[in-house]
Short mmCIF file of C-alpha atoms in Angstrom, two decimals:
data_model
loop_
_atom_site.label_atom_id
_atom_site.label_comp_id
_atom_site.label_asym_id
_atom_site.label_seq_id
_atom_site.Cartn_x
_atom_site.Cartn_y
_atom_site.Cartn_z
CA MET A 76 109.39 111.84 111.11
CA ASN A 77 109.96 108.15 110.61
CA TRP A 78 107.69 105.14 110.18
CA SER A 79 108.94 101.73 111.28
CA GLU A 80 107.65 98.19 111.53
CA GLU A 81 109.08 94.92 112.82
CA ILE A 82 108.11 91.71 111.04
CA GLU A 83 109.04 88.38 112.59
CA ASP A 84 110.64 85.98 110.13
CA ASN A 85 108.47 83.05 109.05
CA PRO A 86 110.09 80.24 107.03
CA ASN A 87 106.91 79.76 104.97
CA GLU A 88 106.18 83.41 104.15
CA THR A 89 107.76 86.41 102.52
CA ALA A 90 106.65 89.98 103.17
CA ARG A 91 106.46 92.97 100.83
CA VAL A 92 106.17 96.39 102.41
CA TYR A 93 105.42 99.85 101.09
CA VAL A 94 104.79 103.22 102.65
CA ALA A 95 103.22 106.00 100.60
CA GLU A 96 102.13 109.57 101.10
CA ILE A 97 98.54 110.07 99.92
CA THR A 98 98.39 113.08 97.60
CA GLY A 99 94.79 112.96 96.36
CA ALA A 100 92.15 110.81 94.67
CA HIS A 101 92.84 108.38 91.82
CA PRO A 102 90.11 107.10 89.46
CA ARG A 103 91.40 103.51 89.39
CA TYR A 104 93.47 102.96 92.53
CA ARG A 105 91.35 105.12 94.86
CA PHE A 106 94.28 107.24 96.10
CA ASN A 107 97.22 108.94 94.40
CA ARG A 108 100.34 107.74 96.16
CA LYS A 109 103.87 109.03 96.38
CA PHE A 110 105.84 105.91 97.33
CA LEU A 111 108.55 106.40 99.91
CA ARG A 112 111.86 104.58 100.00
CA CYS A 113 111.85 101.83 102.66
CA ARG A 114 115.04 100.60 104.25
CA ARG A 115 115.17 97.00 105.41
CA ILE A 116 117.40 95.69 108.18
CA ARG A 117 117.51 92.01 109.19
CA ARG A 118 118.33 91.24 112.80
CA SER A 119 118.19 87.77 114.38
CA GLN A 120 114.60 86.50 113.86
CA SER A 121 113.06 89.74 112.57
CA THR A 122 113.21 92.19 109.71
CA TYR A 123 112.82 95.90 110.43
CA TYR A 124 111.45 98.34 107.86
CA PHE A 125 111.98 102.10 108.03
CA ALA A 126 110.66 104.97 105.92
CA GLU A 127 111.29 108.68 106.35
CA THR A 128 108.06 110.67 106.08
CA ALA A 129 107.23 114.35 105.78
CA GLN A 130 106.41 116.21 108.97
CA ASN A 131 102.76 116.72 107.97
CA GLY A 132 100.70 114.47 105.72
CA VAL A 133 98.40 111.50 105.23
CA PHE A 134 100.13 108.14 104.73
CA GLU A 135 99.41 104.51 103.95
CA ALA A 136 101.52 101.56 105.15
CA SER A 137 100.90 98.18 103.54
CA ILE A 138 102.36 94.77 104.30
CA SER A 139 101.51 91.84 102.02
CA TYR A 140 102.41 88.30 103.04
CA TYR A 141 103.03 85.69 100.34
CA ASP A 142 103.55 81.93 100.46
CA LYS A 143 107.23 81.22 99.75
CA ASN A 144 106.41 78.02 97.85
CA ASP A 145 103.76 79.12 95.37
CA GLY A 146 103.76 82.95 95.63
CA ARG A 147 100.10 83.08 96.61
CA LEU A 148 98.91 86.12 98.59
CA LEU A 149 98.11 84.98 102.13
CA ARG A 150 97.03 88.24 103.73
CA ARG A 151 97.42 91.99 103.52
CA GLU A 152 97.60 94.50 106.34
CA ARG A 153 97.03 98.18 105.60
CA GLU A 154 96.90 101.18 107.83
CA TRP A 155 96.33 104.84 107.17
CA PHE A 156 97.65 107.55 109.44
CA VAL A 157 98.08 111.30 109.69
CA LEU A 158 101.20 113.08 110.85
CA PHE A 159 100.54 116.63 111.98
CA GLU A 160 102.92 118.81 113.97
CA GLY A 161 104.76 115.82 115.43
CA ASP A 162 101.69 113.78 116.40
CA CYS A 163 100.47 110.59 114.72
CA TYR A 164 96.78 109.67 114.38
CA ASP A 165 95.37 106.43 112.92
CA ILE A 166 92.44 106.92 110.55
CA ASP A 167 90.06 104.69 108.57
CA ASP A 168 90.45 104.40 104.81
CA SER A 169 87.05 106.07 104.41
CA ASP A 170 88.42 109.22 106.11
CA VAL A 171 91.62 109.56 104.05
CA LEU A 172 90.51 112.17 101.49
CA PHE A 173 88.48 114.18 103.98
CA THR A 174 91.45 114.26 106.37
CA LEU A 175 93.84 115.18 103.54
CA PHE A 176 91.59 118.09 102.53
CA ASN A 177 91.34 119.36 106.12
CA LEU A 178 95.07 118.99 106.69
CA ARG A 179 95.87 120.94 103.53
CA MET A 180 93.38 123.65 104.47
CA GLN A 181 95.21 124.15 107.78
CA ILE A 182 98.64 124.26 106.16
CA GLU A 183 97.85 126.01 102.85
CA PRO A 184 94.30 127.50 102.86
CA ASP A 185 94.16 128.08 99.05
CA VAL A 186 95.09 124.49 98.03
CA HIS A 187 92.49 122.10 96.55
CA VAL A 188 92.79 118.30 96.72
CA ALA A 189 92.86 116.74 93.23
#
């Protein structure tokens, strides 16, 4: 499966994008993440980002927008989603670990989420 996002170019902002597979809980950063390689393609007035994801899993996509002049963070957009058997479902951040546990129980019943 593939994740993609189009970001319109803004002369005053720069965007930083990451996509990560959530693999469990983390004591400091809330979730353990396996960061995926993102490809970036610029076309006319937009930049397109692509990441290849596993067929089944829980994922986070984050886009941070920074001021080009002073580097200050302007805003951050995050989304969490589940891919399962070819379907994509958006979820809240509060449901990430519960969904990950349930997904793993369906795929590998003897696996425990760390």
